[in-house]
Coordinates of C-alpha atoms and ligand atoms in Angstrom, one line a residue:
X1 CA 111.7 119.6 -103.3
X2 CA 110.9 123.2 -103.7
X3 CA 107.6 125.1 -103.6
X4 CA 106.7 128.6 -104.7
X5 CA 105.6 131.2 -102.2
X6 CA 102.9 133.7 -103.0
X7 CA 105.3 136.3 -104.3
X8 CA 106.9 133.8 -106.6
X9 CA 110.2 133.2 -104.8
X10 CA 111.2 129.6 -104.5
X11 CA 111.5 128.3 -100.9
X12 CA 113.3 125.2 -100.0
X13 CA 112.0 123.4 -96.9
X14 CA 114.9 122.6 -94.8
X15 CA 115.0 119.6 -92.5
X16 CA 116.1 120.4 -89.0
X17 CA 117.1 117.2 -87.5
X18 CA 120.2 116.9 -89.5
X19 CA 121.6 120.3 -88.3
X20 CA 124.2 120.2 -85.5
X21 CA 123.2 121.9 -82.3
X22 CA 125.0 125.2 -81.8
X23 CA 127.8 125.4 -79.2
X24 CA 126.4 128.3 -77.1
X25 CA 122.7 127.8 -77.3
X26 CA 122.4 130.8 -79.6
X27 CA 120.5 130.4 -82.9
X28 CA 121.1 132.6 -85.8
X29 CA 121.4 136.1 -84.4
X30 CA 119.3 135.2 -81.4
X31 CA 121.3 135.1 -78.1
X32 CA 120.7 132.5 -75.5
X33 CA 119.6 134.1 -72.2
X34 CA 119.3 132.8 -68.7
X35 CA 117.0 134.1 -65.9
X36 CA 118.1 137.4 -64.4
X37 CA 119.0 135.6 -61.1
X38 CA 121.3 133.2 -62.9
X39 CA 123.8 135.7 -64.2
X40 CA 126.9 136.7 -62.2
X41 CA 125.7 140.2 -61.5
X42 CA 125.6 139.6 -57.8
X43 CA 127.7 141.9 -55.7
X44 CA 127.7 144.7 -58.2
X45 CA 125.3 147.5 -58.8
X46 CA 124.1 149.3 -61.9
X47 CA 123.4 152.6 -60.1
X48 CA 125.6 155.0 -58.2
X49 CA 123.7 156.1 -55.1
X50 CA 125.2 158.5 -52.5
X51 CA 125.7 157.1 -49.1
X52 CA 122.5 157.7 -47.0
X53 CA 122.7 160.7 -44.7
X54 CA 121.1 158.9 -41.8
X55 CA 121.5 155.4 -40.5
X56 CA 117.8 154.8 -41.1
X57 CA 117.3 154.6 -37.3
X58 CA 113.7 155.9 -37.6
X59 CA 112.9 152.5 -39.0
X60 CA 113.6 151.1 -35.5
X61 CA 114.4 147.4 -35.5
X62 CA 113.2 147.0 -39.1
X63 CA 116.5 148.1 -40.7
X64 CA 117.8 145.4 -43.1
X65 CA 121.2 144.0 -42.0
X66 CA 121.9 141.6 -44.8
X67 CA 122.4 142.5 -48.5
X68 CA 119.2 143.0 -50.3
X69 CA 119.9 140.1 -52.7
X70 CA 118.9 141.6 -56.0
X71 CA 120.9 141.0 -59.1
X72 CA 122.9 144.1 -60.1
X73 CA 122.8 145.0 -63.8
X74 CA 124.0 148.0 -65.7
X75 CA 121.5 149.7 -68.0
X76 CA 122.8 148.0 -71.2
X77 CA 122.8 144.6 -69.5
X78 CA 119.2 145.2 -68.3
X79 CA 118.1 146.3 -71.7
X80 CA 119.7 143.3 -73.4
X81 CA 118.2 140.9 -70.8
X82 CA 114.7 141.9 -71.6
X83 CA 115.2 142.3 -75.4
X84 CA 116.6 138.8 -75.5
X85 CA 113.8 137.4 -73.5
X86 CA 111.3 139.2 -75.7
X87 CA 112.8 137.4 -78.8
X88 CA 112.0 134.1 -77.3
X89 CA 108.3 134.9 -77.7
X90 CA 105.9 136.0 -80.3
X91 CA 104.5 139.6 -80.6
X92 CA 101.9 141.3 -82.6
X93 CA 104.6 143.7 -83.7
X94 CA 106.4 140.7 -85.3
X95 CA 103.7 139.0 -87.3
X96 CA 100.1 137.9 -87.5
X97 CA 98.8 136.6 -84.1
X98 CA 95.9 134.4 -85.3
X99 CA 94.4 133.4 -82.0
X100 CA 90.7 133.0 -82.5
X101 CA 88.5 134.7 -80.0
X102 CA 91.3 136.9 -78.8
X103 CA 91.3 139.7 -81.4
X104 CA 95.0 140.3 -81.4
X105 CA 95.1 143.5 -83.4
X106 CA 97.9 146.1 -83.9
X107 CA 98.2 148.5 -80.9
X108 CA 98.6 151.9 -82.5
X109 CA 101.5 154.0 -81.2
X110 CA 99.2 157.0 -80.9
X111 CA 97.5 155.3 -78.0
X112 CA 100.8 154.9 -76.2
X113 CA 101.6 158.6 -76.8
X114 CA 98.3 159.7 -75.4
X115 CA 98.5 157.4 -72.3
X116 CA 102.0 158.8 -71.5
X117 CA 100.9 162.4 -71.4
X118 CA 101.8 163.5 -67.8
X119 CA 98.3 164.7 -67.1
X120 CA 97.2 161.0 -67.5
X121 CA 100.2 159.0 -66.5
X122 CA 101.5 161.0 -63.5
X123 CA 98.3 161.4 -61.5
X124 CA 97.1 159.6 -58.4
X125 CA 93.7 158.1 -57.8
X126 CA 93.4 159.9 -54.5
X127 CA 94.1 163.4 -55.9
X128 CA 91.3 165.9 -55.4
X129 CA 88.9 165.7 -58.4
X130 CA 89.4 169.4 -59.1
X131 CA 93.0 168.6 -60.1
X132 CA 92.1 165.7 -62.5
X133 CA 89.3 167.1 -64.5
X134 CA 91.0 166.1 -67.8
X135 CA 91.3 162.5 -66.7
X136 CA 87.7 162.4 -65.6
X137 CA 86.7 163.9 -68.9
X138 CA 88.5 161.0 -70.7
X139 CA 86.5 158.5 -68.6
X140 CA 83.2 160.4 -69.3
X141 CA 83.9 160.6 -73.1
X142 CA 84.9 157.0 -73.3
X143 CA 81.7 156.1 -71.5
X144 CA 79.8 158.2 -74.1
X145 CA 81.4 156.3 -77.0
X146 CA 80.8 152.9 -75.4
X147 CA 77.1 153.7 -74.7
X148 CA 76.7 155.2 -78.2
X149 CA 78.3 152.2 -80.0
X150 CA 76.3 149.7 -78.1
X151 CA 73.0 151.6 -77.8
X152 CA 72.9 151.1 -74.0
X153 CA 72.2 153.8 -71.4
X154 CA 74.8 153.0 -68.8
X155 CA 78.3 151.6 -68.5
X156 CA 80.5 150.4 -65.6
X157 CA 84.1 151.1 -66.6
X158 CA 86.0 149.6 -63.7
X159 CA 86.0 145.8 -64.4
X160 CA 89.6 144.8 -65.3
X161 CA 89.1 142.1 -67.9
X162 CA 86.3 140.4 -69.9
X163 CA 85.9 137.7 -67.2
X164 CA 85.7 140.5 -64.5
X165 CA 83.1 142.2 -66.7
X166 CA 81.0 139.0 -66.7
X167 CA 81.2 139.0 -62.9
X168 CA 80.1 142.6 -62.9
X169 CA 77.2 141.8 -65.2
X170 CA 76.0 138.8 -63.3
X171 CA 76.3 140.7 -59.9
X172 CA 74.1 143.5 -61.4
X173 CA 71.6 140.9 -62.5
X174 CA 71.6 139.2 -59.1
X175 CA 71.1 142.6 -57.4
X176 CA 68.2 143.3 -59.7
X177 CA 66.5 140.0 -58.9
X178 CA 67.2 140.6 -55.2
X179 CA 65.6 144.0 -55.4
X180 CA 62.4 142.5 -57.0
X181 CA 62.4 139.7 -54.4
X182 CA 63.0 137.0 -57.0
X183 CA 66.5 136.0 -56.2
X184 CA 65.6 132.9 -54.1
X185 CA 63.5 131.5 -57.0
X186 CA 65.8 132.3 -59.9
X187 CA 68.9 130.1 -59.4
X188 CA 69.8 129.0 -62.9
X189 CA 71.9 130.6 -65.7
X190 CA 71.6 129.1 -69.2
X191 CA 74.8 128.9 -71.2
X192 CA 75.2 127.4 -74.7
X193 CA 77.6 124.5 -75.2
X194 CA 80.0 126.5 -77.4
X195 CA 80.5 129.2 -74.7
X196 CA 83.9 130.5 -73.6
X197 CA 84.9 128.8 -70.3
X198 CA 84.7 132.0 -68.4
X199 CA 80.8 132.1 -68.9
X200 CA 79.9 129.0 -66.9
X201 CA 82.8 129.7 -64.4
X202 CA 81.4 133.2 -63.7
X203 CA 77.9 132.0 -63.3
X204 CA 79.0 129.3 -60.8
X205 CA 81.2 131.8 -59.0
X206 CA 78.2 134.1 -58.4
X207 CA 76.4 131.1 -57.0
X208 CA 74.2 130.1 -59.9
X209 CA 73.6 126.6 -61.3
X210 CA 74.8 126.4 -64.9
X211 CA 72.4 124.7 -67.4
X212 CA 73.7 124.0 -70.9
X213 CA 71.8 124.9 -74.0
X214 CA 72.2 122.7 -77.1
X215 CA 73.6 123.9 -80.4
X216 CA 72.2 123.3 -83.9
X217 CA 74.1 121.6 -86.6
X218 CA 74.9 124.9 -88.2
X219 CA 76.7 126.1 -85.0
X220 CA 74.1 128.3 -83.4
X221 CA 71.9 128.3 -80.3
X222 CA 69.1 125.8 -80.4
X223 CA 66.2 128.1 -79.8
X224 CA 63.7 125.3 -79.1
X225 CA 66.1 123.8 -76.5
X226 CA 66.6 127.3 -75.0
X227 CA 62.8 127.9 -74.8
X228 CA 62.2 124.6 -73.1
X229 CA 64.7 125.5 -70.4
X230 CA 63.6 129.1 -69.8
X231 CA 61.3 129.5 -66.8
X232 CA 60.7 131.2 -63.5
X233 CA 63.8 129.6 -62.1
X234 CA 66.1 131.2 -64.6
X235 CA 68.0 134.3 -63.7
X236 CA 69.8 135.0 -67.0
X237 CA 71.1 133.6 -70.2
X238 CA 74.7 134.2 -71.3
X239 CA 75.1 134.2 -75.1
X240 CA 78.1 135.3 -77.2
X241 CA 77.2 137.1 -80.4
X242 CA 78.9 136.7 -82.9
X243 CA 79.4 133.3 -81.2
X244 CA 82.6 131.4 -80.5
X245 CA 82.1 129.5 -83.8
X246 CA 82.5 132.8 -85.6
X247 CA 78.9 132.9 -86.6
X248 CA 76.2 135.5 -86.0
X249 CA 73.2 134.3 -84.0
X250 CA 70.4 134.8 -86.5
X251 CA 67.7 134.2 -84.0
X252 CA 69.0 136.8 -81.5
X253 CA 65.8 138.8 -81.4
X254 CA 63.8 135.8 -80.7
X255 CA 66.3 134.7 -78.0
X256 CA 66.0 138.0 -76.2
X257 CA 62.2 138.1 -76.5
X258 CA 61.9 134.6 -75.0
X259 CA 64.4 135.5 -72.2
X260 CA 62.5 138.6 -71.2
X261 CA 59.2 136.9 -71.4
X262 CA 60.5 134.4 -68.8
X263 CA 61.5 137.3 -66.6
X264 CA 65.3 136.6 -67.1
X265 CA 68.1 138.9 -68.2
X266 CA 70.1 138.6 -71.3
X267 CA 73.9 138.8 -70.6
X268 CA 75.8 139.0 -73.9
X269 CA 79.4 138.1 -73.9
X270 CA 80.8 141.0 -76.0
X271 CA 84.3 139.6 -76.6
X272 CA 83.5 139.4 -80.3
X273 CA 82.2 142.9 -80.6
X274 CA 85.0 143.7 -83.1
X275 CA 83.0 141.9 -85.8
X276 CA 79.9 144.1 -85.5
X277 CA 81.2 147.4 -84.0
X278 CA 79.6 150.3 -85.8
X279 CA 77.2 148.0 -87.6
X280 CA 75.0 146.5 -84.9
X281 CA 74.0 148.0 -81.5
X282 CA 73.6 145.3 -78.9
X283 CA 71.0 147.4 -77.1
X284 CA 68.8 147.0 -80.2
X285 CA 69.1 143.2 -79.8
X286 CA 67.6 143.3 -76.3
X287 CA 70.8 142.8 -74.5
X288 CA 70.7 143.8 -70.7
X289 CA 74.4 143.6 -69.9
X290 CA 77.5 143.1 -72.1
X291 CA 81.2 143.3 -71.4
X292 CA 83.6 144.9 -73.9
X293 CA 87.2 143.8 -73.8
X294 CA 89.1 147.0 -74.5
X295 CA 92.1 144.9 -75.3
X296 CA 90.2 143.1 -78.1
X297 CA 87.9 145.5 -79.9
X298 CA 89.6 148.8 -79.0
X299 CA 93.3 147.9 -79.5
X300 CA 94.7 148.3 -76.0
X301 CA 97.5 145.8 -75.3
X302 CA 96.6 142.4 -74.0
X303 CA 99.7 142.6 -71.7
X304 CA 100.9 139.6 -69.8
X305 CA 97.5 138.9 -68.4
X306 CA 96.9 142.5 -67.5
X307 CA 96.4 145.4 -66.8
X308 CA 93.3 145.1 -68.9
X309 CA 89.8 146.7 -68.9
X310 CA 86.5 145.1 -69.5
X311 CA 83.8 147.8 -69.2
X312 CA 80.2 146.5 -69.0
X313 CA 77.3 148.3 -70.7
X314 CA 73.9 147.9 -68.9
X315 CA 70.3 148.3 -69.9
X316 CA 68.0 150.7 -68.1
X317 CA 66.7 147.8 -65.9
X318 CA 70.2 147.0 -64.6
X319 CA 71.7 150.5 -64.6
X320 CA 70.7 151.4 -61.0
X321 CA 72.8 148.4 -59.7
X322 CA 76.0 149.4 -61.5
X323 CA 79.1 149.3 -59.3
X324 CA 80.6 152.5 -58.1
X325 CA 82.4 154.6 -59.1
X326 CA 81.1 156.5 -62.1
X327 CA 81.7 159.9 -63.5
X328 CA 79.0 162.6 -63.7
X329 CA 79.2 166.0 -65.3
X330 CA 77.5 169.2 -64.3
X331 CA 78.0 173.0 -64.2
X332 CA 80.8 172.5 -61.6
X333 CA 82.7 170.1 -63.9
X334 CA 83.3 166.3 -63.5
X335 CA 83.1 164.3 -60.3
X336 CA 83.0 160.7 -59.2
X337 CA 79.9 159.1 -57.7
X338 CA 81.4 156.8 -55.2
X339 CA 79.5 156.5 -52.0
X340 CA 76.3 154.7 -51.1
X341 CA 74.9 157.8 -49.4
X342 CA 75.0 159.6 -52.8
X343 CA 73.4 158.5 -56.0
X344 CA 75.1 155.1 -55.7
X345 CA 72.6 153.9 -53.1
X346 CA 71.6 150.8 -55.2
X347 CA 75.1 150.0 -56.5
X348 CA 76.0 146.4 -55.7
X349 CA 79.3 147.6 -54.4
X350 CA 82.7 148.1 -56.0
X351 CA 84.7 145.8 -58.2
X352 CA 88.2 147.2 -57.6
X353 CA 90.0 149.8 -55.7
X354 CA 89.7 153.3 -57.1
X355 CA 88.3 153.8 -60.6
X356 CA 89.9 151.0 -62.8
X357 CA 92.6 151.1 -65.5
X358 CA 93.1 154.7 -66.5
X359 CA 95.9 153.9 -69.0
X360 CA 93.5 151.6 -70.9
X361 CA 90.7 154.1 -70.9
X362 CA 93.1 156.7 -72.5
X363 CA 94.3 154.2 -75.1
X364 CA 90.9 153.0 -76.0
X365 CA 89.5 156.5 -76.4
X366 CA 92.4 157.6 -78.6
X367 CA 91.8 154.5 -80.8
X368 CA 88.1 155.4 -81.1
X369 CA 88.6 159.1 -81.8
X370 CA 91.3 158.4 -84.4
X371 CA 89.0 156.1 -86.3
X372 CA 85.8 158.1 -85.9
X373 CA 82.5 156.4 -86.2
X374 CA 82.9 155.6 -89.9
X375 CA 86.4 154.2 -89.2
X376 CA 85.1 151.9 -86.5
X377 CA 82.4 150.6 -88.9
X378 CA 85.1 149.8 -91.4
X379 CA 87.0 148.0 -88.7
X380 CA 84.2 145.5 -88.4
X381 CA 83.8 145.2 -92.2
X382 CA 87.5 144.6 -92.8
X383 CA 87.8 142.1 -89.9
X384 CA 85.0 140.0 -91.4
X385 CA 86.4 140.3 -94.9
X386 CA 89.8 139.1 -93.8
X387 CA 88.4 136.1 -91.9
X388 CA 86.4 135.2 -94.9
X389 CA 89.4 135.5 -97.2
X390 CA 91.2 133.0 -95.0
X391 CA 88.3 130.7 -94.9
X392 CA 88.0 130.8 -98.7
X393 CA 91.7 130.3 -99.3
X394 CA 92.1 127.3 -96.9
X395 CA 88.8 125.5 -97.3
X396 CA 90.1 123.3 -100.2
X397 CA 93.1 121.9 -98.1
X398 CA 91.5 122.0 -94.6
X399 CA 88.0 121.3 -93.5
X400 CA 85.8 124.2 -92.5
X401 CA 83.7 123.3 -89.5
X402 CA 80.7 125.2 -90.9
X403 CA 81.3 125.3 -94.6
X404 CA 77.9 126.8 -95.4
X405 CA 77.9 130.6 -95.9
X406 CA 80.3 133.3 -94.8
X407 CA 81.8 133.5 -91.3
X408 CA 82.1 136.6 -89.1
X409 CA 85.5 137.7 -87.8
X410 CA 87.1 134.3 -87.4
X411 CA 87.4 131.2 -89.5
X412 CA 86.8 127.8 -87.8
X413 CA 88.3 124.5 -89.1
X414 CA 88.0 121.0 -87.6
X415 CA 90.5 118.1 -87.8
X416 CA 88.4 116.0 -90.2
X417 CA 91.0 116.7 -93.0
X418 CA 93.8 115.3 -90.8
X419 CA 92.0 111.9 -90.5
X420 CA 94.3 109.0 -91.3
X421 CA 97.5 111.2 -91.2
X422 CA 98.4 110.4 -87.5
X423 CA 98.8 114.2 -87.1
X424 CA 96.7 116.0 -84.6
X425 CA 95.6 119.7 -84.3
X426 CA 98.3 120.1 -81.6
X427 CA 101.1 118.7 -83.9
X428 CA 99.9 121.0 -86.7
X429 CA 100.0 124.0 -84.4
X430 CA 103.5 123.1 -83.2
X431 CA 104.7 122.9 -86.8
X432 CA 103.4 126.4 -87.4
X433 CA 105.8 127.7 -84.8
X434 CA 108.7 126.3 -86.8
X435 CA 107.5 128.3 -89.8
X436 CA 107.5 131.5 -87.7
X437 CA 103.8 131.7 -87.0
X438 CA 102.0 131.8 -83.7
X439 CA 99.4 129.0 -83.7
X440 CA 95.7 129.7 -84.0
X441 CA 93.4 128.9 -81.1
X442 CA 93.2 125.1 -80.7
X443 CA 90.5 122.8 -79.4
X444 CA 88.1 125.7 -78.8
X445 CA 85.2 125.9 -79.1
X446 CA 84.8 122.4 -77.6
X447 CA 81.8 121.6 -79.8
X448 CA 84.1 121.3 -82.8
X449 CA 86.4 118.3 -83.0
X450 CA 90.1 119.3 -83.0
X451 CA 89.0 122.9 -83.5
X452 CA 91.4 125.4 -85.2
X453 CA 90.0 128.9 -84.8
X454 CA 91.7 131.6 -86.8
X455 CA 91.0 135.3 -86.3
X456 CA 93.2 137.6 -88.4
X457 CA 91.6 141.0 -87.4
X458 CA 91.4 144.0 -89.7
X459 CA 94.9 145.1 -89.1
X460 CA 96.5 142.4 -91.3
X461 CA 97.1 143.5 -94.9
X462 CA 96.5 141.2 -97.8
X463 CA 100.2 140.6 -98.1
X464 CA 100.5 139.4 -94.5
X465 CA 97.4 137.3 -94.9
X466 CA 98.9 135.7 -98.0
X467 CA 102.2 134.9 -96.1
X468 CA 100.1 133.2 -93.4
X469 CA 97.9 131.4 -96.0
X470 CA 101.0 130.2 -97.9
X471 CA 102.5 128.7 -94.7
X472 CA 99.2 127.0 -93.7
X473 CA 98.7 125.6 -97.2
X474 CA 102.3 124.3 -97.3
X475 CA 101.9 122.6 -93.9
X476 CA 98.6 121.2 -94.9
X477 CA 100.1 119.7 -98.0
X478 CA 103.0 118.3 -96.0
X479 CA 100.5 116.7 -93.6
X480 CA 98.5 115.2 -96.4
X481 CA 101.7 113.9 -98.1
X482 CA 102.5 111.9 -94.9
X483 CA 105.5 114.0 -93.8
X484 CA 104.6 113.0 -90.2
X485 CA 108.1 113.7 -88.7
X486 CA 107.8 117.4 -89.5
X487 CA 104.8 117.5 -87.1
X488 CA 105.3 114.9 -84.4
X489 CA 108.4 116.4 -82.8
X490 CA 107.7 120.1 -83.6
X491 CA 108.7 122.7 -82.7
X492 CA 112.3 122.0 -83.7
X493 CA 113.5 125.6 -84.1
X494 CA 111.8 127.3 -81.1
X495 CA 113.8 128.0 -77.9
X496 CA 111.5 125.6 -76.0
X497 CA 110.8 122.2 -77.7
X498 CA 107.6 120.2 -77.2
X499 CA 106.5 120.6 -73.6
X500 CA 104.8 118.2 -71.4
X501 CA 101.6 120.3 -71.2
X502 CA 99.9 118.1 -68.6
X503 CA 102.8 118.4 -66.2
X504 CA 103.1 122.1 -66.9
X505 CA 99.4 122.6 -66.0
X506 CA 99.3 120.2 -63.1
X507 CA 102.6 120.9 -61.4
X508 CA 103.9 124.3 -62.5
X509 CA 107.2 125.5 -61.0
X510 CA 106.3 129.0 -59.8
X511 CA 109.3 129.8 -57.7
X512 CA 112.9 130.3 -58.7
X513 CA 115.4 128.3 -56.8
X514 CA 119.1 128.7 -57.0
X515 CA 120.9 126.2 -59.2
X516 CA 122.6 123.3 -57.5
X517 CA 126.0 124.2 -56.0
X518 CA 125.5 128.0 -56.3
X519 CA 126.0 130.2 -53.3
X520 CA 123.1 132.5 -54.2
X521 CA 120.3 132.3 -51.6
X522 CA 116.8 132.4 -53.0
X523 CA 115.1 135.4 -51.6
Ligands
PLP1 C1 88.5 136.7 -74.3 C2 87.1 136.2 -74.0 C3 86.6 136.3 -72.7 C4 87.4 136.7 -71.5 O1 88.0 137.9 -71.6 P1 89.3 138.3 -70.7 O2 89.5 139.7 -71.0 O3 90.4 137.4 -71.3 O4 89.0 137.9 -69.3 C5 85.3 135.8 -72.6 N1 84.6 135.4 -73.6 C6 85.1 135.3 -74.8 C7 84.2 134.7 -76.0 C8 86.4 135.7 -75.1 O5 86.9 135.6 -76.3

């Protein structure tokens, strides 16, 4: 059997099970690689250090007597170790990373160049502010852009992720209710069913009771249900817009009006800001607090879970409670407001040591300045166009969760189309890995059965989208044709085969131990 790919070259699906395993664990040009502790580099060193001039006696009894027990690798060995490991994983520099809700866009190299300028990368947070005026100017200019793009009067830069930004926003809201003497009475936070898990988790962490708000059949907040739950016991609502179904909340003005009428604050989860940046200002929608994931909308790297940045823009009502520090600018230059006896008297405190993730501020600002305001508007337009292209090209072979009308920046499918095939969303995702594609977000949002949430972002060209669509269509056709084996055991080609996900989540092995029979002591 042979199919045609989009550029007209025939491709022959090859069956894996019949191939012999390789002798070394290598596959194609990919090397097998063990953990750095499992090599035989013990006892040698990759650097040539002179003998210390003293015996270290000023360390008293704390001088180490045993070998330090680190693997010794030369520079090329070290380089190869990490390059080989990197090849076991997916990267945005390799191909589309279609994780819905995550906005995995290209990280421009210009950002990296700017962040590495010594004036930004070689400074210390405790340096006198007179010696870091340029860095403070970057923070101040970034703040200006974030406030301008969102139409909000204040921003707290220091939160280190979206979830940390949610914490910041809800702590500011709690501080505002405390200041007006309403904290004891307002103990609830309303969260729609489709919300990202961090929303209810944050509200609970801050001590609120989470109350769910129903969703309409077309994937939006049920305004009547929201209205019935709003009252004098509600501190805030947390609404994502565009929401996690990839849809714009059409009733957003009514939602914020009802919320304010009840004396509550409107926390907007801004993780999906990429779909509306430059087009809609959340301040105009009545938002009181919103986090912005710089690693989503503004192209800073997602990293391995950090270091990230999730600045929070705040309305005039919440601005006085913003956490320290922040940058101010006067005739004497830039300085940080940090202490409660200064202008930060009402700040609810601090969210982290020092001022947050300087490297991310520099990257985000260089992204913004290189696009300009017109370029950022085009980002939103192209992101939405790309998602709708995917939705349109896959809707005849897969089932769109909300087929009516266009989507925003992500296309959402359910598993209705897999009914009767014995193939699940998880099986389908694993088979995508064999085809060289990172899976989309699965089983989220929870309100859609077997959800497959695809977010291409604006940085994918039509050619790359077509490659992805071709693979998805080919897999969808194989699933419909009953080629169950291709899916059930997948991935066949990846370094790691199908994992026991429950065990991985419930009893993760977090500590390296020396292999049986080895004489290497685990440090
Ligand atoms: C990514 C995301 C978050 C959390 O952001 P982190 O930076 O990962 O902490 C919250 N809400 C939504 C809708 C998201 O997509």
